[in-house]
């Protein structure tokens, strides 16, 4: 990977902690994570199916949303954090393991873009898991999000920054449990990249990884999978630079906000042709320890602690519509002086400690009725 001259030698035992554990693919939307998922799923021992978003359910089990006691509900039943994690680990492992076994595979995994924000939780709850991260040029990701989901280009760039900051922060703590590849390297130098990925995963390299489009057809995968990705398409190096054909001046300006973090990953220019090849004896991936060292060297010019606002780009449209209706209703209630004053009266009654308090609350109610 460009931008890093010092890379620890790929350790053939790097995947030992996760040799039987789950494999989590993480990265932003439109980064090539679905293609990477299809490639890994083509391995004779690995099953990574369609996106599940299971961490949303798992974390909701640990912390009930919208309740002040939600983070400690199981402790009220005298369950420890460790006991809760063990039960959740067993439950989800059984679900995914059954899926893997039904396909004749020994190991399971998952790929869901928003899981990038939950890497540390996943690593703690599944201590023998390994992570395969993927990053792509911010221009390519933002262009695809802009065209596919009709989001403003600058919002898409902000999403790229936020997601990849999450990934770097978490990866820096995982050492040999994490490996990061660059999309551009994966599609142009797929075998060297995948050999290094498999070293971290703890599996032997298989030629099937290079023919995932054929293996997926044999496995009966749907023709179109998550992100409108075709499971029948072979790895195509032309995809690395295709996005730049339609980039306008305003897009180039918006990409300026990602220039520092982009250079962290080796994207030293917005010109895709300036991307150096991954060959010439240079290793193709970065481990968690490599990212930690690179982060330390870049800390003076890149703020790794502050995440910019980011939209839930992959949210269900029906869910977004429901939330908008709720917000509009709440605003309508807020605009109603009568409703606001009645609510204030109710609060005063709840807090009342004397007859004086009750009289003041009743006065507020009368005023609200008159208005």
Coordinates of C-alpha atoms in Angstrom, one line a residue:
X1 CA 0.0 0.0 0.0
X2 CA 1.4 3.3 -1.0
X3 CA 2.3 6.0 1.6
X4 CA 3.9 3.5 3.9
X5 CA 7.6 2.5 3.5
X6 CA 7.8 0.4 6.6
X7 CA 5.6 -2.6 6.7
X8 CA 6.0 -5.6 9.0
X9 CA 6.5 -8.8 7.1
X10 CA 3.3 -10.7 6.6
X11 CA 3.3 -13.4 9.3
X12 CA 2.0 -16.8 8.3
X13 CA 0.6 -17.2 11.8
X14 CA -1.1 -13.8 11.9
X15 CA -4.5 -15.5 11.6
X16 CA -4.0 -17.9 14.4
X17 CA -6.3 -16.0 16.9
X18 CA -9.1 -16.3 14.4
X19 CA -8.3 -19.7 12.8
X20 CA -11.7 -20.9 13.7
X21 CA -13.4 -17.6 14.4
X22 CA -15.6 -15.3 12.4
X23 CA -14.3 -13.1 9.6
X24 CA -15.8 -9.6 9.5
X25 CA -15.5 -7.5 6.4
X26 CA -15.6 -3.8 7.2
X27 CA -15.5 -0.6 5.1
X28 CA -17.7 2.2 3.8
X29 CA -20.5 1.7 1.4
X30 CA -19.4 1.6 -2.3
X31 CA -15.8 0.7 -1.2
X32 CA -15.9 -2.7 -2.9
X33 CA -16.8 -4.5 0.3
X34 CA -19.5 -6.6 -1.4
X35 CA -17.0 -7.7 -4.1
X36 CA -14.6 -8.6 -1.3
X37 CA -17.3 -10.5 0.5
X38 CA -18.1 -12.5 -2.6
X39 CA -14.4 -13.3 -3.1
X40 CA -13.9 -14.5 0.5
X41 CA -17.2 -16.5 0.3
X42 CA -15.8 -18.4 -2.6
X43 CA -13.1 -19.9 -0.4
X44 CA -13.8 -23.6 0.3
X45 CA -13.9 -23.0 4.1
X46 CA -15.5 -19.6 4.4
X47 CA -19.2 -18.6 4.2
X48 CA -20.1 -14.9 4.2
X49 CA -23.6 -14.3 3.1
X50 CA -25.7 -11.3 2.5
X51 CA -25.6 -8.3 4.8
X52 CA -27.4 -9.0 8.1
X53 CA -26.7 -5.9 10.3
X54 CA -26.8 -8.2 13.2
X55 CA -24.8 -5.9 15.5
X56 CA -27.8 -3.6 15.6
X57 CA -29.8 -6.4 17.3
X58 CA -26.9 -7.6 19.4
X59 CA -26.2 -4.1 20.8
X60 CA -29.9 -3.5 21.4
X61 CA -29.8 -6.7 23.5
X62 CA -27.0 -5.2 25.6
X63 CA -28.5 -1.7 25.8
X64 CA -32.2 -1.1 25.5
X65 CA -32.7 2.1 23.4
X66 CA -34.6 5.0 24.8
X67 CA -34.6 4.0 28.5
X68 CA -32.4 5.5 31.2
X69 CA -31.8 2.1 32.7
X70 CA -31.3 0.5 29.3
X71 CA -27.5 -0.1 29.8
X72 CA -28.0 -2.0 33.0
X73 CA -31.2 -4.0 32.5
X74 CA -29.5 -7.4 32.6
X75 CA -27.5 -6.4 35.7
X76 CA -30.9 -5.9 37.5
X77 CA -31.3 -9.7 37.0
X78 CA -27.8 -10.2 38.4
X79 CA -26.1 -11.0 35.0
X80 CA -22.6 -9.7 34.5
X81 CA -21.3 -8.1 31.3
X82 CA -19.2 -11.3 30.7
X83 CA -22.2 -13.6 31.1
X84 CA -24.3 -11.4 28.8
X85 CA -21.5 -11.3 26.1
X86 CA -21.1 -15.1 26.3
X87 CA -24.8 -15.7 25.8
X88 CA -24.9 -13.3 22.9
X89 CA -21.8 -14.8 21.4
X90 CA -23.3 -18.3 21.6
X91 CA -26.6 -17.2 20.1
X92 CA -25.2 -15.4 17.0
X93 CA -22.4 -18.0 16.5
X94 CA -25.0 -20.7 16.3
X95 CA -27.1 -18.7 13.7
X96 CA -24.2 -18.0 11.4
X97 CA -22.5 -21.4 11.9
X98 CA -25.7 -23.1 10.8
X99 CA -25.7 -21.0 7.6
X100 CA -22.0 -21.9 7.0
X101 CA -22.6 -25.6 7.6
X102 CA -25.5 -25.6 5.2
X103 CA -23.1 -24.6 2.5
X104 CA -20.4 -27.1 3.5
X105 CA -18.2 -24.4 5.0
X106 CA -16.3 -24.4 8.3
X107 CA -16.1 -20.7 9.1
X108 CA -18.6 -17.9 9.1
X109 CA -18.4 -14.2 8.6
X110 CA -20.4 -11.0 8.0
X111 CA -20.2 -7.9 5.8
X112 CA -22.4 -4.9 6.7
X113 CA -21.1 -1.3 6.1
X114 CA -22.4 0.3 9.3
X115 CA -20.6 -2.4 11.3
X116 CA -17.5 -0.3 10.7
X117 CA -18.6 1.8 13.6
X118 CA -18.9 -1.3 15.9
X119 CA -15.5 -2.9 15.3
X120 CA -14.3 -2.7 18.9
X121 CA -17.6 -4.2 20.2
X122 CA -17.4 -7.0 17.7
X123 CA -13.8 -7.7 18.6
X124 CA -14.6 -7.8 22.3
X125 CA -17.7 -10.0 22.0
X126 CA -16.0 -12.4 19.5
X127 CA -12.5 -12.5 20.8
X128 CA -11.3 -15.0 18.1
X129 CA -12.6 -12.9 15.2
X130 CA -10.5 -11.3 12.5
X131 CA -11.2 -8.3 10.4
X132 CA -10.7 -7.6 6.8
X133 CA -11.0 -3.9 6.0
X134 CA -11.2 -2.3 2.6
X135 CA -10.8 1.4 1.6
X136 CA -11.4 3.1 -1.8
X137 CA -10.5 6.5 -3.2
X138 CA -12.9 9.1 -1.6
X139 CA -13.8 10.3 -5.1
X140 CA -14.9 6.9 -6.2
X141 CA -17.0 6.3 -3.1
X142 CA -18.6 9.8 -3.2
X143 CA -19.3 9.6 -6.9
X144 CA -21.0 6.2 -6.5
X145 CA -23.1 7.3 -3.5
X146 CA -24.0 10.5 -5.4
X147 CA -25.2 8.6 -8.5
X148 CA -26.7 5.6 -6.8
X149 CA -28.4 7.1 -3.7
X150 CA -28.7 10.7 -4.9
X151 CA -26.9 12.2 -1.9
X152 CA -25.1 15.5 -2.0
X153 CA -21.5 15.0 -3.0
X154 CA -20.1 16.8 -0.1
X155 CA -22.2 14.8 2.3
X156 CA -20.9 11.6 0.7
X157 CA -17.3 12.8 1.2
X158 CA -18.1 13.5 4.8
X159 CA -19.5 10.0 5.2
X160 CA -16.2 8.5 3.7
X161 CA -14.2 10.5 6.2
X162 CA -16.3 9.5 9.2
X163 CA -16.4 5.8 8.3
X164 CA -12.7 5.5 7.6
X165 CA -11.8 7.4 10.8
X166 CA -13.9 4.8 12.7
X167 CA -12.0 2.0 10.9
X168 CA -8.5 3.4 11.6
X169 CA -9.2 4.0 15.3
X170 CA -10.5 0.5 15.9
X171 CA -7.9 -1.2 13.6
X172 CA -5.1 0.5 15.5
X173 CA -6.0 -1.5 18.6
X174 CA -6.4 -4.9 16.9
X175 CA -2.8 -5.7 15.7
X176 CA -2.6 -9.0 13.8
X177 CA -6.4 -9.4 14.0
X178 CA -6.9 -6.7 11.3
X179 CA -5.8 -6.4 7.7
X180 CA -6.6 -3.5 5.4
X181 CA -6.5 -3.6 1.6
X182 CA -7.0 -0.9 -0.9
X183 CA -9.7 -1.4 -3.5
X184 CA -7.4 -0.2 -6.3
X185 CA -4.8 -2.8 -5.3
X186 CA -7.3 -5.6 -5.0
X187 CA -8.6 -5.1 -8.6
X188 CA -5.2 -4.6 -10.1
X189 CA -3.0 -7.0 -8.1
X190 CA -5.6 -9.4 -6.8
X191 CA -3.5 -12.5 -6.0
X192 CA -0.8 -10.8 -4.0
X193 CA -3.4 -8.8 -2.0
X194 CA -5.5 -11.9 -1.4
X195 CA -2.5 -14.0 -0.3
X196 CA -1.7 -11.4 2.4
X197 CA -5.4 -11.2 3.4
X198 CA -5.6 -15.0 3.8
X199 CA -2.4 -14.9 6.0
X200 CA -4.3 -12.7 8.5
X201 CA -7.5 -14.7 8.2
X202 CA -5.6 -17.9 8.9
X203 CA -6.6 -19.9 5.9
X204 CA -4.6 -21.3 2.9
X205 CA -4.8 -19.3 -0.3
X206 CA -7.2 -20.9 -2.8
X207 CA -7.4 -20.3 -6.6
X208 CA -11.1 -20.1 -6.1
X209 CA -10.7 -16.6 -4.7
X210 CA -9.6 -15.4 -8.2
X211 CA -12.6 -16.9 -9.9
X212 CA -15.3 -15.8 -7.4
X213 CA -17.8 -15.0 -10.3
X214 CA -17.7 -18.6 -11.4
X215 CA -17.8 -20.0 -7.8
X216 CA -20.7 -17.8 -6.9
X217 CA -22.7 -19.1 -9.9
X218 CA -21.9 -22.7 -8.8
X219 CA -23.0 -21.9 -5.3
X220 CA -26.3 -20.6 -6.5
X221 CA -25.8 -17.0 -5.4
X222 CA -28.3 -14.4 -6.7
X223 CA -27.2 -12.7 -9.8
X224 CA -27.5 -9.2 -8.1
X225 CA -26.6 -8.9 -4.4
X226 CA -26.2 -6.1 -1.9
X227 CA -25.4 -2.7 -3.3
X228 CA -26.7 -3.8 -6.8
X229 CA -23.4 -5.7 -7.2
X230 CA -23.4 -8.5 -9.8
X231 CA -22.1 -11.8 -8.4
X232 CA -21.3 -12.9 -11.9
X233 CA -18.8 -10.1 -12.7
X234 CA -15.1 -10.9 -12.7
X235 CA -12.6 -8.6 -11.0
X236 CA -12.1 -5.7 -13.3
X237 CA -9.1 -3.3 -12.9
X238 CA -10.8 -0.6 -15.0
X239 CA -13.2 0.0 -12.1
X240 CA -10.4 1.7 -10.2
X241 CA -10.4 4.8 -12.3
X242 CA -13.8 4.8 -14.0
X243 CA -15.3 7.2 -11.5
X244 CA -13.1 10.1 -12.5
X245 CA -14.6 10.4 -16.0
X246 CA -17.7 12.2 -14.7
X247 CA -16.1 14.2 -11.9
X248 CA -16.8 17.9 -12.2
X249 CA -15.1 21.0 -10.7
X250 CA -17.5 21.2 -7.8
X251 CA -16.8 17.5 -7.0
X252 CA -13.0 18.1 -7.0
X253 CA -13.5 21.0 -4.6
X254 CA -15.6 18.9 -2.3
X255 CA -13.0 16.2 -2.2
X256 CA -10.6 18.8 -0.7
X257 CA -12.0 18.0 2.8
X258 CA -10.8 14.4 2.4
X259 CA -7.3 15.2 1.1
X260 CA -5.4 14.6 4.4
X261 CA -7.1 11.3 5.3
X262 CA -6.9 10.4 1.6
X263 CA -3.1 10.8 1.7
X264 CA -3.0 8.6 4.8
X265 CA -4.3 5.7 2.7
X266 CA -1.9 6.5 -0.2
X267 CA -4.3 8.7 -2.2
X268 CA -1.7 11.4 -2.7
X269 CA -3.6 13.1 -5.5
X270 CA -7.2 13.4 -6.7
X271 CA -5.8 12.3 -10.1
X272 CA -6.4 8.5 -10.2
X273 CA -3.6 8.0 -12.6
X274 CA -1.2 9.2 -9.9
X275 CA -2.0 6.1 -7.8
X276 CA 1.3 4.1 -7.6
X277 CA 1.1 0.4 -8.3
X278 CA 1.2 -2.1 -5.5
X279 CA 3.8 -4.2 -7.1
X280 CA 7.6 -3.5 -7.3
X281 CA 8.3 -5.6 -4.1
X282 CA 6.0 -3.4 -2.0
X283 CA 3.6 -5.3 0.2
X284 CA -0.1 -4.8 -0.6
X285 CA -1.9 -4.6 2.7
X286 CA -1.6 -3.0 6.1
X287 CA -2.1 -4.7 9.5
X288 CA -3.5 -3.2 12.6
X289 CA 0.0 -2.5 14.0
X290 CA 1.0 -0.8 10.7
X291 CA -2.1 1.5 10.9
X292 CA -1.3 2.3 14.5
X293 CA 2.3 3.4 13.6
X294 CA 1.1 5.4 10.6
X295 CA -1.6 7.0 12.7
X296 CA 1.0 8.1 15.3
X297 CA 3.2 9.6 12.5
X298 CA 0.2 11.5 11.0
X299 CA -1.4 12.7 14.2
X300 CA -0.1 16.3 13.8
X301 CA -1.8 16.8 10.5
X302 CA -4.9 14.6 10.8
X303 CA -7.4 14.7 13.7
X304 CA -8.2 11.1 14.3
X305 CA -10.4 11.8 17.3
X306 CA -13.1 14.0 15.9
X307 CA -15.6 12.4 13.5
X308 CA -17.5 14.7 11.2
X309 CA -21.3 14.5 11.0
X310 CA -22.4 11.7 8.7
X311 CA -25.8 10.7 7.4
X312 CA -27.2 7.2 7.7
X313 CA -26.8 6.7 4.0
X314 CA -28.0 3.0 4.0
X315 CA -31.1 3.7 6.0
X316 CA -34.4 2.0 4.9
X317 CA -36.4 4.6 3.0
X318 CA -39.6 3.6 4.8
X319 CA -37.8 4.1 8.2
X320 CA -36.6 7.5 7.1
X321 CA -40.1 8.5 6.0
X322 CA -41.5 7.3 9.4
X323 CA -38.9 9.4 11.3
X324 CA -39.7 12.4 9.2
X325 CA -43.4 12.1 10.0
X326 CA -42.5 11.8 13.7
X327 CA -40.3 14.9 13.6
X328 CA -43.0 16.9 11.7
X329 CA -45.6 15.9 14.3
X330 CA -43.3 16.8 17.1
X331 CA -42.6 20.2 15.6
X332 CA -46.3 20.8 15.2
X333 CA -46.8 20.1 18.8
X334 CA -43.9 22.4 19.8
X335 CA -45.4 25.2 17.7
X336 CA -48.7 25.0 19.6
X337 CA -48.4 27.3 22.6
X338 CA -51.4 25.6 24.2
X339 CA -49.7 22.2 24.0
X340 CA -46.4 23.5 25.3
X341 CA -48.1 25.3 28.3
X342 CA -50.2 22.2 29.1
X343 CA -47.1 20.1 29.1
X344 CA -45.3 22.6 31.4
X345 CA -48.3 22.4 33.7
X346 CA -48.1 18.6 33.8
X347 CA -44.4 18.8 34.7
X348 CA -45.2 21.2 37.5
X349 CA -47.8 18.9 38.9
X350 CA -45.3 16.0 38.8
X351 CA -42.7 18.1 40.6
X352 CA -45.2 19.7 43.1
X353 CA -44.1 19.4 46.7
X354 CA -46.6 21.9 48.3
X355 CA -50.1 23.5 47.8
X356 CA -48.3 26.5 46.4
X357 CA -46.8 24.4 43.7
X358 CA -50.2 22.8 42.8
X359 CA -51.9 26.3 42.7
X360 CA -49.1 27.5 40.3
X361 CA -49.6 24.4 38.1
X362 CA -53.4 24.9 38.0
X363 CA -52.9 28.5 37.1
X364 CA -50.8 27.4 34.1
X365 CA -53.5 24.9 33.1
X366 CA -56.2 27.7 33.2
X367 CA -54.1 30.0 31.1
X368 CA -53.5 27.2 28.5
X369 CA -57.2 26.6 28.2
X370 CA -57.9 30.3 27.6
X371 CA -55.3 30.6 24.8

